[in-house]
XYZ file of C-alpha atoms in Angstrom:
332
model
C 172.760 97.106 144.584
C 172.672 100.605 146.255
C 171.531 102.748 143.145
C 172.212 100.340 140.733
C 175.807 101.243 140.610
C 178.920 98.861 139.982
C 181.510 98.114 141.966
C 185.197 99.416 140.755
C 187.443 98.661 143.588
C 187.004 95.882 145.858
C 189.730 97.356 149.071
C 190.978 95.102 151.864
C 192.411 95.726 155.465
C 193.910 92.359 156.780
C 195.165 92.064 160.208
C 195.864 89.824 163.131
C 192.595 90.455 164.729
C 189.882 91.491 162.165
C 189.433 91.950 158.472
C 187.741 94.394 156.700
C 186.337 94.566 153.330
C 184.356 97.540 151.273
C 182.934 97.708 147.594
C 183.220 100.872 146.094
C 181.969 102.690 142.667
C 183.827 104.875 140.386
C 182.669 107.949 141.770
C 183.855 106.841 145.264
C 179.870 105.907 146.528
C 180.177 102.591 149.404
C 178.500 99.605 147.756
C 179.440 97.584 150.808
C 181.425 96.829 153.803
C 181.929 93.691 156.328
C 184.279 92.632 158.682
C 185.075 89.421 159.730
C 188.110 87.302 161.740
C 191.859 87.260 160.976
C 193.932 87.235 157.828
C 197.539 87.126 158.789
C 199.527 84.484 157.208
C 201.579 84.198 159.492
C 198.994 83.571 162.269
C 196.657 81.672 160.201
C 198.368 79.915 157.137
C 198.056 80.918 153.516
C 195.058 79.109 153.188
C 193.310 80.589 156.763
C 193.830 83.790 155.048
C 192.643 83.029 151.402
C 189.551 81.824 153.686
C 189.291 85.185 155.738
C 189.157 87.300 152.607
C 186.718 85.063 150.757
C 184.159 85.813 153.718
C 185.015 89.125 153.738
C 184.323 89.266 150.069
C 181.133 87.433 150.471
C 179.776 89.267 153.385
C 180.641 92.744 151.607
C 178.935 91.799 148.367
C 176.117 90.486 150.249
C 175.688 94.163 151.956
C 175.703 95.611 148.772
C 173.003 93.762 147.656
C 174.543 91.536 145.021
C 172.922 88.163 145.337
C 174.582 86.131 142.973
C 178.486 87.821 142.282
C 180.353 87.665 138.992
C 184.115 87.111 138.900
C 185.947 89.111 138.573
C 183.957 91.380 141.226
C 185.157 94.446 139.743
C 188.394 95.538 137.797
C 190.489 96.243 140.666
C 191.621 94.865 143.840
C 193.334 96.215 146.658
C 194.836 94.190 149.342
C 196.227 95.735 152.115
C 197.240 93.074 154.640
C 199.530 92.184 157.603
C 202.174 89.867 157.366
C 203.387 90.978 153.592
C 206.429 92.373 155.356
C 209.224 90.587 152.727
C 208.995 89.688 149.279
C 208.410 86.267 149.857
C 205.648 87.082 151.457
C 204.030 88.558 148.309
C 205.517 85.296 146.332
C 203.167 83.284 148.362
C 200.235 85.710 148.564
C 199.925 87.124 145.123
C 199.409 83.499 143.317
C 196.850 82.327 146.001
C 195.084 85.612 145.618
C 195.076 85.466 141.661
C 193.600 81.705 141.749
C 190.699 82.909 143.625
C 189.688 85.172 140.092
C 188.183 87.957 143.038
C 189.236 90.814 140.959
C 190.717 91.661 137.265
C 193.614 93.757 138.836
C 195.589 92.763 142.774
C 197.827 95.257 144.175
C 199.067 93.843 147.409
C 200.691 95.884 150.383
C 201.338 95.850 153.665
C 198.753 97.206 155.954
C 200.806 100.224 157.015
C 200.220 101.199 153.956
C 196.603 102.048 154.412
C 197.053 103.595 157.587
C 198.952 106.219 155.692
C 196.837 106.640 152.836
C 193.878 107.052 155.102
C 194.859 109.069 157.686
C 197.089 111.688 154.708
C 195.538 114.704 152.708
C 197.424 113.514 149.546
C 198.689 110.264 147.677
C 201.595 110.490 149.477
C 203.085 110.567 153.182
C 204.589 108.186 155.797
C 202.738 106.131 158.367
C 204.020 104.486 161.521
C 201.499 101.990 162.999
C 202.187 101.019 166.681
C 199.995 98.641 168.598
C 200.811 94.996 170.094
C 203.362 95.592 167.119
C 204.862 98.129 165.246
C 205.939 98.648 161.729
C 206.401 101.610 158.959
C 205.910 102.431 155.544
C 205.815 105.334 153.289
C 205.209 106.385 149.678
C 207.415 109.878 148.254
C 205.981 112.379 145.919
C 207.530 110.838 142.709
C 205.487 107.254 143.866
C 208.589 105.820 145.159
C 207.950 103.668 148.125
C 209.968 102.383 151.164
C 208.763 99.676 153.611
C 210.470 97.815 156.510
C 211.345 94.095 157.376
C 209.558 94.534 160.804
C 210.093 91.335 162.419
C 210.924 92.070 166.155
C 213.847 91.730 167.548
C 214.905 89.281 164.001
C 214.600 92.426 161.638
C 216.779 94.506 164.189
C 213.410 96.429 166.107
C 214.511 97.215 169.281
C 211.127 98.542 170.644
C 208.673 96.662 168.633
C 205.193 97.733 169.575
C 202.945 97.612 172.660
C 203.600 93.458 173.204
C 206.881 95.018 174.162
C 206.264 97.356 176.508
C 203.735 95.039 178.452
C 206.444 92.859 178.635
C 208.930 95.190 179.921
C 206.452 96.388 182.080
C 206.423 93.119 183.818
C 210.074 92.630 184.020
C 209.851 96.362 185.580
C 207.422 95.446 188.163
C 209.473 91.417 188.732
C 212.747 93.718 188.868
C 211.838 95.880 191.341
C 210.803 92.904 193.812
C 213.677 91.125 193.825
C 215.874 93.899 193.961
C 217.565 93.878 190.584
C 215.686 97.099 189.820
C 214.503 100.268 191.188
C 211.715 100.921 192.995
C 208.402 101.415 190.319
C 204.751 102.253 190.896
C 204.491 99.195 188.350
C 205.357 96.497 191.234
C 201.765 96.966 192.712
C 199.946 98.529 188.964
C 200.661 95.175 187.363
C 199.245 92.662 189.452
C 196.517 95.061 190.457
C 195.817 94.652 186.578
C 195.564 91.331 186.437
C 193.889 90.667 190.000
C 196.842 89.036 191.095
C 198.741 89.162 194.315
C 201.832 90.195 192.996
C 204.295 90.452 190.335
C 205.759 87.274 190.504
C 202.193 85.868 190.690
C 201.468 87.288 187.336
C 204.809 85.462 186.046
C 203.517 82.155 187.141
C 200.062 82.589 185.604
C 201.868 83.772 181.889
C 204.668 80.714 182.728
C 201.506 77.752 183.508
C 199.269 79.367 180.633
C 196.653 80.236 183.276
C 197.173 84.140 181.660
C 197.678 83.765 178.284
C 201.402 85.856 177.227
C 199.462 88.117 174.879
C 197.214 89.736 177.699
C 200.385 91.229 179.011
C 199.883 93.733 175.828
C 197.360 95.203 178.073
C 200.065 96.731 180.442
C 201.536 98.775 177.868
C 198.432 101.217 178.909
C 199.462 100.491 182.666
C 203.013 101.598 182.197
C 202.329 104.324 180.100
C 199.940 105.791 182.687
C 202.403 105.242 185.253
C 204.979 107.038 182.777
C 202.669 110.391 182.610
C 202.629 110.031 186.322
C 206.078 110.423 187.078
C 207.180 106.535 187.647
C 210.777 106.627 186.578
C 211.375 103.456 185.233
C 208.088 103.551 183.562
C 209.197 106.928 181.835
C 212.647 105.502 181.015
C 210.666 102.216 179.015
C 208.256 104.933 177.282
C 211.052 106.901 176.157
C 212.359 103.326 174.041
C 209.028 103.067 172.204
C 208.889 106.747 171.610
C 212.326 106.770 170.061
C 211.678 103.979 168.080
C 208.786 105.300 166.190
C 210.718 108.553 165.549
C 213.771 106.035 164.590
C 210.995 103.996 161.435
C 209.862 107.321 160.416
C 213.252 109.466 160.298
C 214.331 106.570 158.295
C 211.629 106.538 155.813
C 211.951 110.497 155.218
C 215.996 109.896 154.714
C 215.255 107.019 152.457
C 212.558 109.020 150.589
C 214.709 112.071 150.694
C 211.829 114.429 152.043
C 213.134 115.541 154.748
C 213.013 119.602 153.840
C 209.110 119.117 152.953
C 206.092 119.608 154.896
C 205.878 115.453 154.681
C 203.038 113.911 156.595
C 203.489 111.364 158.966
C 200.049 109.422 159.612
C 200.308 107.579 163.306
C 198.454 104.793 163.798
C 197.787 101.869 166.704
C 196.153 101.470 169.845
C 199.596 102.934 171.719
C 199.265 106.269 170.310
C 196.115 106.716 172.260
C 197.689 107.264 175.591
C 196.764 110.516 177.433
C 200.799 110.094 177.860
C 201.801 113.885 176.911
C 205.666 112.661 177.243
C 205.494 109.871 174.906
C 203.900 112.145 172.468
C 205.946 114.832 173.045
C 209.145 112.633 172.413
C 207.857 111.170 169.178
C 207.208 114.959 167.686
C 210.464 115.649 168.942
C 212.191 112.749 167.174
C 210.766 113.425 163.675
C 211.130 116.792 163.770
C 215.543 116.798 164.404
C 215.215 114.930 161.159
C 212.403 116.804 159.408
C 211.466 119.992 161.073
C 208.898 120.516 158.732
C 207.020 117.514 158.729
C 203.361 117.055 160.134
C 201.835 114.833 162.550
C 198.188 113.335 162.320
C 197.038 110.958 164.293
C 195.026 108.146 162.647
C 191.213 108.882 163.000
C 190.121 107.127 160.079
C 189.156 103.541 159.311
C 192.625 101.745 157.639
C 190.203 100.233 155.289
C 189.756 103.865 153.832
C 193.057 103.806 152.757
C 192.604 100.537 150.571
C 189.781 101.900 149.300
C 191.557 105.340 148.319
C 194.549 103.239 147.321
C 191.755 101.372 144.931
C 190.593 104.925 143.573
C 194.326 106.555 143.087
C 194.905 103.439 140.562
C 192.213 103.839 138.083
C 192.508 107.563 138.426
C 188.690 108.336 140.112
C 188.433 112.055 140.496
C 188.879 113.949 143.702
C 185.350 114.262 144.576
C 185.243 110.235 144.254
C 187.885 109.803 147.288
C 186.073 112.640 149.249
C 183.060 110.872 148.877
C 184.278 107.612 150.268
C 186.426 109.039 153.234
C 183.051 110.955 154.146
C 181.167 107.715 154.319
C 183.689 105.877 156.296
C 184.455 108.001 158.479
C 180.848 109.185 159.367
C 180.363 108.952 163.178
């Protein structure tokens, strides 16, 4: 093991595409780290996830060297994972979790609730993660903590997330064709995408399974470059999203009742990566009617940093400990 040391905190980041795992000492040093497949329960199955997180486990101890692993691993255990978006959720999680004996201590979370941690300057802050989906937690000064149902168009969303807006930009593009729409730069951008004739070719390829429905997440890029290009109804669709990020975090900083402090608000997701000045521009202007004060990072951070952090905050590591680890995950 990488200078003999033990692992404390044993920190999760579970998502629809990838999990990641890290080991981490006391005094913040990185034991070990893996990544492997899926965890979402609600992709997967409780028992596709329990699986996900064992390899994770496995392949993270193995990187740190430990050849044959006690467990408990370590004292505390921090899972930070998609799909715990309702209580139930955790009622199904926490036992399976538990049975498995990984750690002495499991705190479960969401995922957004890494992306905060990781991406703020204190143990506090909001963060809003938008990519195929969306969703939005955040944790006040005094600990309290406020999360979000964040179940599409079930839990009330009415933008949820880049799957949206490639869908939209579809309809957009099929709108304008057969004149129930006006005219968009989209009508040629999204077959061009796909290599496809035309708009209505796309729809066949989604409707026969010969494109599979979540590649048209990719066109969330297409529309928002359209957007900073002036394409009206590409703005217009942009403008949606945008307000619905501001919408999550404006209600997390009422519900948290921070709205006169310098709160931050961590942004997250592949979406906030568009060279889309607009879209940006919007969001900022969203928060800040509700919290002029607040600050806006972007995410540049592993979310698996803010497991690990998360990890470190409960057995009370010291500041240098948590500097330590964000340097070494965030190196390169």
């Amino acid at each position: 093991m990488r200078a003999n040391a033990e692992p404390a905190v044993l920190a999760l980041d579970g998502g629809s595409s990838k999990t990641d795992a890290v080991l981490v000492a006391v005094d913040g040093t990185l034991l070990g780290r893996a990544r492997v497949g899926p965890s979402n329960h609600q992709l997967v199955g409780v028992d596709g996830a329990m699986d996900a997180l064992g390899a994770a486990i496995a392949a993270a101890t193995a990187d740190a060297g430990i050849d044959d692993p006690p467990f408990p691993l370590c004292p505390m255990g921090v899972y930070c994972l998609a799909g715990i978006d309702l209580p139930v959720d955790e009622e199904h999680l926490a036992p399976a979790i538990a049975l498995r004996g990984w750690t002495g201590v499991d705190l479960l979370y969401n995922d957004t609730f890494a992306v905060s941690r990781a991406g703020s300057t204190s143990e506090w802050g909001i963060g809003v993660v938008c990519g195929s989906g969306m969703n939005c937690a955040g944790v006040g000064p005094d600990g309290a903590t406020v999360r979000f149902p964040a179940l599409a168009e079930l839990s009330g969303d009415f933008a949820p997330g880049g799957s949206w807006l490639g869908v939209r930009a579809l309809g957009l593009a099929l709108r304008a064709t057969d004149g129930r729409g006006p005219s968009t730069a989209l009508s040629s951008l999204v077959p061009a995408h796909f290599d496809h004739p035309d708009a209505e070719a796309v729809l066949t390829a989604v409707y026969t399974g010969a494109l599979p429905y979540g590649r048209l997440f990719e066109l969330a890029q297409v529309l928002l470059d359209a957007a900073a290009d002036g394409d009206l109804p590409s703005r217009q669709a942009a403008d949606v999203l945008a307000d619905e990020v501001a919408t999550f975090a404006c209600a997390a900083i009422t519900r948290l009742g921070v709205s006169d402090t310098d709160v931050e608000v961590v942004l997250g997701g592949g979406i906030f990566d568009t060279g889309d000045t607009g879209f940006h521009a919007r969001v900022a202007a969203g928060i800040h009617a509700r919290a002029p004060r607040a600050r806006l990072l972007r995410l540049a951070a592993p979310p698996v940093l803010g497991a690990g952090l998360l990890g470190l905050d409960a057995i009370d590591a010291e500041d240098d400990a948590k500097e330590r680890l964000r340097a070494a995950l965030t190196a390169g």
